[in-house]
CSV table of C-alpha atoms in Angstrom, one decimal:
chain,number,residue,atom,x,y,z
E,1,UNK,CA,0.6,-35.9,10.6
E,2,UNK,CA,-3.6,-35.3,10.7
E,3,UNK,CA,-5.4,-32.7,8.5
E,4,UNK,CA,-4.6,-29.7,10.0
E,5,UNK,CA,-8.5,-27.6,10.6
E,6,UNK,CA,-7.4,-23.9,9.8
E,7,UNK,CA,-8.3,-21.9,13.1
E,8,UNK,CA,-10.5,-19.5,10.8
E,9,UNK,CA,-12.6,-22.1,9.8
E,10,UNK,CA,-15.5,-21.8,12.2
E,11,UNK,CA,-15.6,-18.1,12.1
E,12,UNK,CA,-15.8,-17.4,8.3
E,13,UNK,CA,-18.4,-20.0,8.7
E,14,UNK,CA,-20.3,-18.3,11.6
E,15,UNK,CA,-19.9,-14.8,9.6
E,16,UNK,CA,-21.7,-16.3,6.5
E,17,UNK,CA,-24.6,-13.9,5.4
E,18,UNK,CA,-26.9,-12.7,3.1
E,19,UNK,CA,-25.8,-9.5,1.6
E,20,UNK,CA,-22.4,-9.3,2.5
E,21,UNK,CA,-19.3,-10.5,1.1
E,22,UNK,CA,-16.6,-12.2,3.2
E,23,UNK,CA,-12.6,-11.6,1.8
E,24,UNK,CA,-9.9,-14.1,2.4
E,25,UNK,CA,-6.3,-12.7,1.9
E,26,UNK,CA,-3.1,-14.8,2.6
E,27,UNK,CA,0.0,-15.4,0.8
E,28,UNK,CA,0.2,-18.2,-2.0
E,29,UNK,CA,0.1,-21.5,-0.9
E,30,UNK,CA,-1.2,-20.6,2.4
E,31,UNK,CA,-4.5,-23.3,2.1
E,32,UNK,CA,-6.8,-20.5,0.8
E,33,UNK,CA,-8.1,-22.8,-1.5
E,34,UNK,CA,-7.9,-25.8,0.6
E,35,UNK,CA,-10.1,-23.8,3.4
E,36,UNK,CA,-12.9,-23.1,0.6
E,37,UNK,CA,-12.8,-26.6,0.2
E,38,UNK,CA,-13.6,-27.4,3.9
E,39,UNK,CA,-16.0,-24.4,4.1
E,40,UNK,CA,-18.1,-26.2,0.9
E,41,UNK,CA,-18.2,-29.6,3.2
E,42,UNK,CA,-20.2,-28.0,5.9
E,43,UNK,CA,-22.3,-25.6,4.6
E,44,UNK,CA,-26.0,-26.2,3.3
E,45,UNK,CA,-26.8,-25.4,-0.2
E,46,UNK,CA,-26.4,-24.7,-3.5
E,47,UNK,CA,-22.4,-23.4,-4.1
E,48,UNK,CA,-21.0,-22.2,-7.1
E,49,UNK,CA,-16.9,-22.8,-7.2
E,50,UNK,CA,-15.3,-19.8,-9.8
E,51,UNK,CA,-11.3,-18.6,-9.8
E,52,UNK,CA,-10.7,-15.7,-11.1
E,53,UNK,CA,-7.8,-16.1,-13.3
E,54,UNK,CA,-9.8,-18.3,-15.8
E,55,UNK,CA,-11.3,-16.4,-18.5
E,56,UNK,CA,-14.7,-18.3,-18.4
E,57,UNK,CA,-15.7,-17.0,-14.5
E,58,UNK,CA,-14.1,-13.6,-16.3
E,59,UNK,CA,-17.1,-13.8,-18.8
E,60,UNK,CA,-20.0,-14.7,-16.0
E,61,UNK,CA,-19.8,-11.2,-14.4
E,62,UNK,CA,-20.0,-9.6,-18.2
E,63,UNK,CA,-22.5,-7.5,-18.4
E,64,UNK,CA,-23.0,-6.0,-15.3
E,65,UNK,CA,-27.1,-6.7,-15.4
E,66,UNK,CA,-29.9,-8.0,-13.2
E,67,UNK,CA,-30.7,-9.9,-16.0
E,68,UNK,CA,-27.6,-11.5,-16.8
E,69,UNK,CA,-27.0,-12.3,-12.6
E,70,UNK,CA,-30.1,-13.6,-12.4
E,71,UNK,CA,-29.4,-15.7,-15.2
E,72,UNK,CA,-26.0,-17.1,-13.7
E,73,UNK,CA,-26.2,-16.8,-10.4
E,74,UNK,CA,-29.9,-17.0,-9.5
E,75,UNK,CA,-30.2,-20.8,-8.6
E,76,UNK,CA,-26.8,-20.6,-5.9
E,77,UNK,CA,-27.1,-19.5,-2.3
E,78,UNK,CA,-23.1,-19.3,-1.8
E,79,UNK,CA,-20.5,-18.2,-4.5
E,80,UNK,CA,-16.7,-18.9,-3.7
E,81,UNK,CA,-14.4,-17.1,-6.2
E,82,UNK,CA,-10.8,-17.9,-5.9
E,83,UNK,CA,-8.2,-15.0,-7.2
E,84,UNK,CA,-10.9,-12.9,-7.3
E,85,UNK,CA,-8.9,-9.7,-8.0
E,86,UNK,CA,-8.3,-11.3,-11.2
E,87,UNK,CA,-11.8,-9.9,-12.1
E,88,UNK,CA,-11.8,-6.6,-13.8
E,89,UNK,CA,-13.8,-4.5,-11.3
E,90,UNK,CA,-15.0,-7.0,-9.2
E,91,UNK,CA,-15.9,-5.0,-6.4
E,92,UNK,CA,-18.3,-3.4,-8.5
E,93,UNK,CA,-20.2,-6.7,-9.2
E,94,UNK,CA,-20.0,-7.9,-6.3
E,95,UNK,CA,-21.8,-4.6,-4.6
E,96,UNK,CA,-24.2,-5.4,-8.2
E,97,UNK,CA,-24.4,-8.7,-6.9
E,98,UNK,CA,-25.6,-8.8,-3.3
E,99,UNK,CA,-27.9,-5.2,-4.1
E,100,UNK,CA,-30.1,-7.4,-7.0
E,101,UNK,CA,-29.4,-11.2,-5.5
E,102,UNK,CA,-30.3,-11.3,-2.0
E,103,UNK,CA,-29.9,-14.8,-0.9
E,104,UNK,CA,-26.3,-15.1,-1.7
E,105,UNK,CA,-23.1,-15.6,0.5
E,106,UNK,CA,-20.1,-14.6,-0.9
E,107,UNK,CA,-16.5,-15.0,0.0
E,108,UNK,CA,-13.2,-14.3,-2.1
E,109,UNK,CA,-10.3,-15.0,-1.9
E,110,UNK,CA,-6.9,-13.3,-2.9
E,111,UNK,CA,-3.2,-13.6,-2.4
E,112,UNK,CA,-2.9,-9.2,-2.5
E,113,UNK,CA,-3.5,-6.7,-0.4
E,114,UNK,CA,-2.8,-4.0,-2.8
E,115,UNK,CA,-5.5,-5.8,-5.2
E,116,UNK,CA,-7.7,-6.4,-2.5
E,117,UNK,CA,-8.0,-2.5,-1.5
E,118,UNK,CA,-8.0,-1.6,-4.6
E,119,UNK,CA,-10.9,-3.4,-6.2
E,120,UNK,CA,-12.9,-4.1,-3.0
E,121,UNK,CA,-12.4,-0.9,-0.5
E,122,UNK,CA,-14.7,1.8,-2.0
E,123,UNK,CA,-17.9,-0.6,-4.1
E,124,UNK,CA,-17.9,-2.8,-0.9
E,125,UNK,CA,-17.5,-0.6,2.2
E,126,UNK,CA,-20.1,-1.4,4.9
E,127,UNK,CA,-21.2,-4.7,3.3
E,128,UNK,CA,-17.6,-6.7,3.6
E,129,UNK,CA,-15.9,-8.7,6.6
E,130,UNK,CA,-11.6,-9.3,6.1
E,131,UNK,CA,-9.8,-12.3,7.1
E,132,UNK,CA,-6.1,-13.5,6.4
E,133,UNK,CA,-5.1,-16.5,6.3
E,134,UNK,CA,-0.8,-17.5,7.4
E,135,UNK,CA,1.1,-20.1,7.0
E,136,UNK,CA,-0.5,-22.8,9.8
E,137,UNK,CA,0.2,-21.6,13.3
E,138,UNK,CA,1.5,-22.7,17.0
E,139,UNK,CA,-2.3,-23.0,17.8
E,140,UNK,CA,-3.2,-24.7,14.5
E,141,UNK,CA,-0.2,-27.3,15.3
E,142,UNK,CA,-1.5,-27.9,18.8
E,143,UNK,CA,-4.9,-29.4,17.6
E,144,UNK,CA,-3.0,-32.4,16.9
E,145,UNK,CA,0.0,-32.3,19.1
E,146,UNK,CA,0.6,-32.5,22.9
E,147,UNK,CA,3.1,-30.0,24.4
E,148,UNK,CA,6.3,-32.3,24.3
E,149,UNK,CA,5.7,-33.1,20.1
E,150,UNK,CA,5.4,-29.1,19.6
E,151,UNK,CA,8.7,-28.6,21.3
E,152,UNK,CA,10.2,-31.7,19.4
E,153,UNK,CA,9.2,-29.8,16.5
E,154,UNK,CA,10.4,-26.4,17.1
E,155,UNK,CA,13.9,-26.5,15.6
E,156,UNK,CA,12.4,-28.1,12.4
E,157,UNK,CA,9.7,-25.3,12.1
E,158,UNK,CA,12.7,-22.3,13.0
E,159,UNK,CA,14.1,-24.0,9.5
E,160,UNK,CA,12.0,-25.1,7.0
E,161,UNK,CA,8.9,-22.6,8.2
E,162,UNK,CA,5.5,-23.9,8.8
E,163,UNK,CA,3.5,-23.5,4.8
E,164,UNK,CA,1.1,-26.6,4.3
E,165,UNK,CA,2.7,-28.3,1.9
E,166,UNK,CA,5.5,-29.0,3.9
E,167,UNK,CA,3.6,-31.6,6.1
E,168,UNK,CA,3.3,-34.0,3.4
E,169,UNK,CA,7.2,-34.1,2.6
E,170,UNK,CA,9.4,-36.0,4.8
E,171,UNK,CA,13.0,-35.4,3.6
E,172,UNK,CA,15.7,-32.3,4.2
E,173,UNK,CA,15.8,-32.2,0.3
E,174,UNK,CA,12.0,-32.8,-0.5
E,175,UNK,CA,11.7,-29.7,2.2
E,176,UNK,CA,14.0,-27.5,0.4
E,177,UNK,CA,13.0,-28.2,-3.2
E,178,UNK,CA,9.7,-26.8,-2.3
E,179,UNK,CA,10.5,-23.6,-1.0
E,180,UNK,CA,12.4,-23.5,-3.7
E,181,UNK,CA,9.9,-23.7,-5.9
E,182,UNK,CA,7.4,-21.9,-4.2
E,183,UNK,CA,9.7,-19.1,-4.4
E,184,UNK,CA,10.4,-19.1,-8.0
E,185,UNK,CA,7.0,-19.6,-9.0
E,186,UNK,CA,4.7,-18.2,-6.6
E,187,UNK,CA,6.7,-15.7,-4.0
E,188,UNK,CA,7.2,-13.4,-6.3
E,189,UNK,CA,4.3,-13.4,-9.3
E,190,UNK,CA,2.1,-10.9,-7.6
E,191,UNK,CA,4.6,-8.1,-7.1
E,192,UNK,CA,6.4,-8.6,-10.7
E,193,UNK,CA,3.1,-8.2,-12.1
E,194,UNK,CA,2.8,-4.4,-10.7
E,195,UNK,CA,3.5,-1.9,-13.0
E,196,UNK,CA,7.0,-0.5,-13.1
E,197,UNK,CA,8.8,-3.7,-11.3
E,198,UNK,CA,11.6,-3.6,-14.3
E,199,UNK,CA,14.0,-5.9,-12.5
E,200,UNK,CA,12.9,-9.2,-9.8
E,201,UNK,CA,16.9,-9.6,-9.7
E,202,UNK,CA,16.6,-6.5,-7.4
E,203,UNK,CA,13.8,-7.4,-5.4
E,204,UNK,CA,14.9,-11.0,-4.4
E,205,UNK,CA,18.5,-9.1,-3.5
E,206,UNK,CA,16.6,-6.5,-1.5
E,207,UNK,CA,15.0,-9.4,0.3
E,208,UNK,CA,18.2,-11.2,0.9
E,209,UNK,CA,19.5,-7.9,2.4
E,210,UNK,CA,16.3,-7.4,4.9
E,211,UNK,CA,16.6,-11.3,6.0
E,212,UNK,CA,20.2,-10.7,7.3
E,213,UNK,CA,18.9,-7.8,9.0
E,214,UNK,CA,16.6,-9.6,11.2
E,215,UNK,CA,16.0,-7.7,14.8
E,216,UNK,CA,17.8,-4.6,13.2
E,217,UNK,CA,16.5,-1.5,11.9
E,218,UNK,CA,16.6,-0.8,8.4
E,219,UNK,CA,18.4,1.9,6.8
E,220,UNK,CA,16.5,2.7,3.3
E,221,UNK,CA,20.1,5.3,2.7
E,222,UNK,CA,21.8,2.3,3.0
E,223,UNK,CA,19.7,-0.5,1.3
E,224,UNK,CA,19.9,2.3,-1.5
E,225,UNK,CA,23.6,2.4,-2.0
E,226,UNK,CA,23.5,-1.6,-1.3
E,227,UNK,CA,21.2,-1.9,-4.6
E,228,UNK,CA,22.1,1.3,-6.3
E,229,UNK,CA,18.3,2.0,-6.5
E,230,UNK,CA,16.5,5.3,-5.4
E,231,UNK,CA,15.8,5.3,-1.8
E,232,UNK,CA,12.5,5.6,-3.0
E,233,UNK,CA,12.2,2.7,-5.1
E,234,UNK,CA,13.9,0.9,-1.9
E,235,UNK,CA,10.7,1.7,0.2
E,236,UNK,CA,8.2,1.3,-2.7
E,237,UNK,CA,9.7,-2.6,-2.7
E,238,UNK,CA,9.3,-3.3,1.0
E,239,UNK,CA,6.0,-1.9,0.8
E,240,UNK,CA,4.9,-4.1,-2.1
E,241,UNK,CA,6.6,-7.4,-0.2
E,242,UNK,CA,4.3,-6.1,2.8
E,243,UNK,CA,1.4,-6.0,0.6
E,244,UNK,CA,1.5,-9.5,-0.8
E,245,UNK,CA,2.4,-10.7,2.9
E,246,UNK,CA,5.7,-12.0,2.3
E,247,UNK,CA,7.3,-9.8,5.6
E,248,UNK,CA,5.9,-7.3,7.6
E,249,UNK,CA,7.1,-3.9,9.2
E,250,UNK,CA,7.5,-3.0,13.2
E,251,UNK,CA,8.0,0.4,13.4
E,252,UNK,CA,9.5,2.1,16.5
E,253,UNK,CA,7.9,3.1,19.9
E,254,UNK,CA,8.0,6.6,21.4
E,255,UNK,CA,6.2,8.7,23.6
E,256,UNK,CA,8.0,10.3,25.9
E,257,UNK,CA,12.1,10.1,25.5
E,258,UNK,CA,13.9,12.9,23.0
E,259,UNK,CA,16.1,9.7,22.5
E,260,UNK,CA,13.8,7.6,21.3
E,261,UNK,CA,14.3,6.0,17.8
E,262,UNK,CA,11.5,6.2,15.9
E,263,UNK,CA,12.2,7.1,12.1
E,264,UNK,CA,13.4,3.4,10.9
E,265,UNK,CA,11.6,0.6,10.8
E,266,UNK,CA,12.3,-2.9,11.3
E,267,UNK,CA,10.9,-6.0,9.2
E,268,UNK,CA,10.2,-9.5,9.8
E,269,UNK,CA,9.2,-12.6,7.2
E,270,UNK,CA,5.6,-14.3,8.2
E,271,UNK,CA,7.9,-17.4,7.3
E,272,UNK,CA,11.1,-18.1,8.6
E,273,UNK,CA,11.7,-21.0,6.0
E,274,UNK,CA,11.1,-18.2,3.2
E,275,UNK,CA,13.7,-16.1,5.0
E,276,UNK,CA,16.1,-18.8,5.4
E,277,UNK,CA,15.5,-19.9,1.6
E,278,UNK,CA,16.4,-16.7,1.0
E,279,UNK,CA,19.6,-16.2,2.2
E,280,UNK,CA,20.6,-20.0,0.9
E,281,UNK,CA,21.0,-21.8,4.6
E,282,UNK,CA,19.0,-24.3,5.5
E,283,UNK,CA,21.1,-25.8,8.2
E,284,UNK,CA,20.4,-27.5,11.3
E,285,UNK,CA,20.2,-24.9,14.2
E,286,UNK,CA,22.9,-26.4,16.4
E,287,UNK,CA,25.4,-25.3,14.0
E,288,UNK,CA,23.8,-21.6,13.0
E,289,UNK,CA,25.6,-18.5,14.0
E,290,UNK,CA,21.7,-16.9,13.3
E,291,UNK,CA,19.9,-18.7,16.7
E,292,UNK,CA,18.6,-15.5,17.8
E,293,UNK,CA,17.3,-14.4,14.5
E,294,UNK,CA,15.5,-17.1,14.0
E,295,UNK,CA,13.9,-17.1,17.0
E,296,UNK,CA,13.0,-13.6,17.1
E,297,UNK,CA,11.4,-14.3,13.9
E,298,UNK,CA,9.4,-16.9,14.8
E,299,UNK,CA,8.2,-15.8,17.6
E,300,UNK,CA,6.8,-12.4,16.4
E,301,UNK,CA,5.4,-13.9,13.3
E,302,UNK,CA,3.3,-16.3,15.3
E,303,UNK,CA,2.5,-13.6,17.6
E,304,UNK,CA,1.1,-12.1,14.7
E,305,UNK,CA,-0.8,-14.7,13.8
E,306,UNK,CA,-2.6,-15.2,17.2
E,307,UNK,CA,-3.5,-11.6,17.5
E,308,UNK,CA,-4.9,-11.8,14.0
E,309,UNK,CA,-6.9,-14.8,14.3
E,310,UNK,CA,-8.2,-13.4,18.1
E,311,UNK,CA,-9.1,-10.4,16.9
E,312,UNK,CA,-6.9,-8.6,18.6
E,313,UNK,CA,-6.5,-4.8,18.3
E,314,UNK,CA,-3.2,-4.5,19.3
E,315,UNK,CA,-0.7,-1.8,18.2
E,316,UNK,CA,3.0,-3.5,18.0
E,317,UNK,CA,6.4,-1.9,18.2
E,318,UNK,CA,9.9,-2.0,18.6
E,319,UNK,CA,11.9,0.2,21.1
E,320,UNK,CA,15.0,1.1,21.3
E,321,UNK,CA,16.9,4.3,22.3
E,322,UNK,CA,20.0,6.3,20.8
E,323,UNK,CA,22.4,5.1,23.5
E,324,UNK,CA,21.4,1.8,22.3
E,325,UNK,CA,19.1,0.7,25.3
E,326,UNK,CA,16.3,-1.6,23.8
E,327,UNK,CA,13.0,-4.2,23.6
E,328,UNK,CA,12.3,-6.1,20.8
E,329,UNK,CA,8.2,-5.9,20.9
E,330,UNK,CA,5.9,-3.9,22.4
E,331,UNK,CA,2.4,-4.1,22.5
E,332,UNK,CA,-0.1,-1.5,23.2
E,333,UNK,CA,-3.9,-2.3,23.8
E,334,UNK,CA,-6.4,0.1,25.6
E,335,UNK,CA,-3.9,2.4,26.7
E,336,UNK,CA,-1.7,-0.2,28.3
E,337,UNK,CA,2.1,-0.9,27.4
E,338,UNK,CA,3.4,-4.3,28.0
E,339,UNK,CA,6.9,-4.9,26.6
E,340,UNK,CA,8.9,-8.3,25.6
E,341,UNK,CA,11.9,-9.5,25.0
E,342,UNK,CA,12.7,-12.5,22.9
E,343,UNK,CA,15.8,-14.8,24.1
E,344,UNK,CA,16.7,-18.4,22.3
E,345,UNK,CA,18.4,-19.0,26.0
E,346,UNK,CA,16.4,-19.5,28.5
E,347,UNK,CA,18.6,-19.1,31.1
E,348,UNK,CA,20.0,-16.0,30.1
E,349,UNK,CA,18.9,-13.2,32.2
E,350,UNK,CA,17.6,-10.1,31.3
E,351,UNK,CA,16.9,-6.8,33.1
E,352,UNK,CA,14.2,-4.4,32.1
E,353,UNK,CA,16.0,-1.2,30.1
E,354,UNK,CA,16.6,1.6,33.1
E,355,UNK,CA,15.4,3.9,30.3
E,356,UNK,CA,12.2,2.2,29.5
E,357,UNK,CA,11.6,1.7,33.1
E,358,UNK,CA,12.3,5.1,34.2
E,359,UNK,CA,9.9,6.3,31.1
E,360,UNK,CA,7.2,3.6,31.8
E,361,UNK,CA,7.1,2.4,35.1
E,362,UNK,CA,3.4,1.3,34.9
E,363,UNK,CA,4.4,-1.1,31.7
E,364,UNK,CA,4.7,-4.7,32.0
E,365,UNK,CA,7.8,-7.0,31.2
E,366,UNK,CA,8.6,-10.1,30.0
E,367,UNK,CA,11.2,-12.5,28.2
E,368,UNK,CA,9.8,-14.9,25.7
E,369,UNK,CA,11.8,-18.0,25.5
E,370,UNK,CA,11.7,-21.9,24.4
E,371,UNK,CA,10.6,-22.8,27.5
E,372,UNK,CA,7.2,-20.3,28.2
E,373,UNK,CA,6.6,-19.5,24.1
E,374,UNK,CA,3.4,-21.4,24.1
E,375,UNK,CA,2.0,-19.5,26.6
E,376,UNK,CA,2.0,-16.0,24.6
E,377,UNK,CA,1.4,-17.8,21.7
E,378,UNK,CA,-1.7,-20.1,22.5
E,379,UNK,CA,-2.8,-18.8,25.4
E,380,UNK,CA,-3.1,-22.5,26.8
């Protein structure tokens, strides 16, 4: 398999300027680092390489003084800091930094959102562009394969996930040792290191309980007795496994319809081979019983992905009503509604909901399946 060019390459390159700073977010092992590497092969100029977990780039920012930042970073016309909410206050010296030192370009990177609005919302509003960075995506993929190796694929991807590393390992085992790993030693680091996370035991068995839930809406009441946590701490978990982009919520669509069910949410993993290490199955899909999940999953993950790396300003939801009438996705942009629903068969047919269609006769309908996905998800 070729290098795989990140589709945010060009962009972050494009965005490069004087007196802002550029943040890159993404789960661990995404190829944040790998992408700084890239950037530092095409750009002009002096660039200084810092991570923020090391002690000694700790130290560079200390004190916060035109002198001591013209000292250090005077000489550089880029500064790339890895983990760079590892930094005490490094909003703060990064505002310092671009105020007093007008020639750099910044960008940092970090594997939190919670860290990331923390330490850079306030000091750097107005002078900061955000961009995330997933797992590699359909689009990414299809730089280097036609259409018929990208279906070949597909089963492989609804298994194992589609994180970097991954292209470099060949066998089922070699696959499944490394989520493994990345699991255990990456997946959950960032939330156990949040203040009042007493027990990872409960929030790996909270996620094992949302990835057999896939396309369903989750019951907090329940999740509680499940756990025997507080309802609270149930939701103060998912949002924390939001926050360091490990699954995402859809929450439910109303507008018009008493009936409408719009008080639970449902959740989705950015990665279905972290959902399926999860729940301990890595089997081949002719054999699953989960099919549908999977795909579901899949699907809206990587529409995610696409509407994040267009730029997209899309509002997504799920809809569904009491009598149990429902559409996996919606999507509303500029007013207008278009609905979808996600089928592993592609011969299955499927009729718009008489609710939905009686509520929103102007929306538009479609099913995604294995045989038009690439479509909605490339838009080639």
């Amino acid at each position: 398999m070729p290098y795989i060019n990140r589709y945010i390459l060009k962009p972050i390159f494009n965005d490069f300027q004087a007196g802002k700073v550029l943040l890159l977010t993404g789960a661990r092992r995404t190829g944040k680092t790998e992408l700084l590497k890239d950037l530092s092969q095409i750009i002009q100029g002096e660039i200084l390489h810092l991570n923020g977990e090391d002690s000694n780039t700790q130290e560079l920012f200390e004190p916060i003084s035109k002198a001591n930042y013209d000292l250090v970073f005077r000489r550089y016309t880029h500064i790339f800091i890895d983990e760079a909410q590892k930094i005490p206050e490094i909003g703060k010296k990064l505002k310092f930094l671009v105020d007093n030192l007008s020639q750099l370009k910044i960008i940092a990177t970090g594997s939190s959102s919670f860290d990331f609005s923390r330490q850079f919302g306030e000091p750097l509003t107005g002078r900061k562009k955000t961009y995330h960075l997933y797992p590699i995506s359909i689009q990414e993929f299809m730089q280097h394969e036609n259409i018929q190796e990208t279906q070949s694929k597909l089963p492989e991807r609804l298994i194992y996930g589609s994180y970097p590393e991954l292209l470099k390992l060949q066998s089922k085992d070699e696959k499944e040792d490394y989520l493994y790993e990345l699991a255990d030693d990456y997946l959950f680091k960032d939330i156990l290191e949040f203040k009042g996370i007493k027990n990872s035991d409960k929030i790996k068995d909270l996620l094992r309980l949302v990835a057999f839930q896939i396309g369903n809406e989750i019951s907090l009441n329940e999740l509680s007795r499940q756990l025997q946590i507080h309802k609270d701490t149930v939701a103060r978990y998912l949002d924390l496994l939001s926050k360091v982009f490990v699954i995402f919520k859809l929450e439910g669509f109303s507008r018009n319809l008493r009936k409408e069910i719009t008080k639970m949410s449902r959740y989705y993993f950015y990665d279905n081979g972290i959902r399926n290490l999860l729940i301990r199955n890595f089997n081949s899909l002719e054999v699953r019983q989960d099919q549908g999940q999977l795909w579901e999953n899949f699907v809206v993950s990587e529409r995610v992905k696409f509407q994040s790396y267009q730029r997209l300003h899309t509002s997504n939801y799920f809809w569904r009503t009491y009598d149990q009438q429902e559409i996996d996705w919606i999507e509303e942009n500029n007013g207008e509604l278009h609905a979808y629903e996600m089928k592993w068969n592609s011969n299955k047919t499927v009729k718009k909901p008489s609710a939905w269609k009686n509520a929103y006769p102007e929306a538009k309908f479609d099913i995604i399946h294995p045989k038009n996905y690439l479509n909605w998800l490339t838009n080639k």
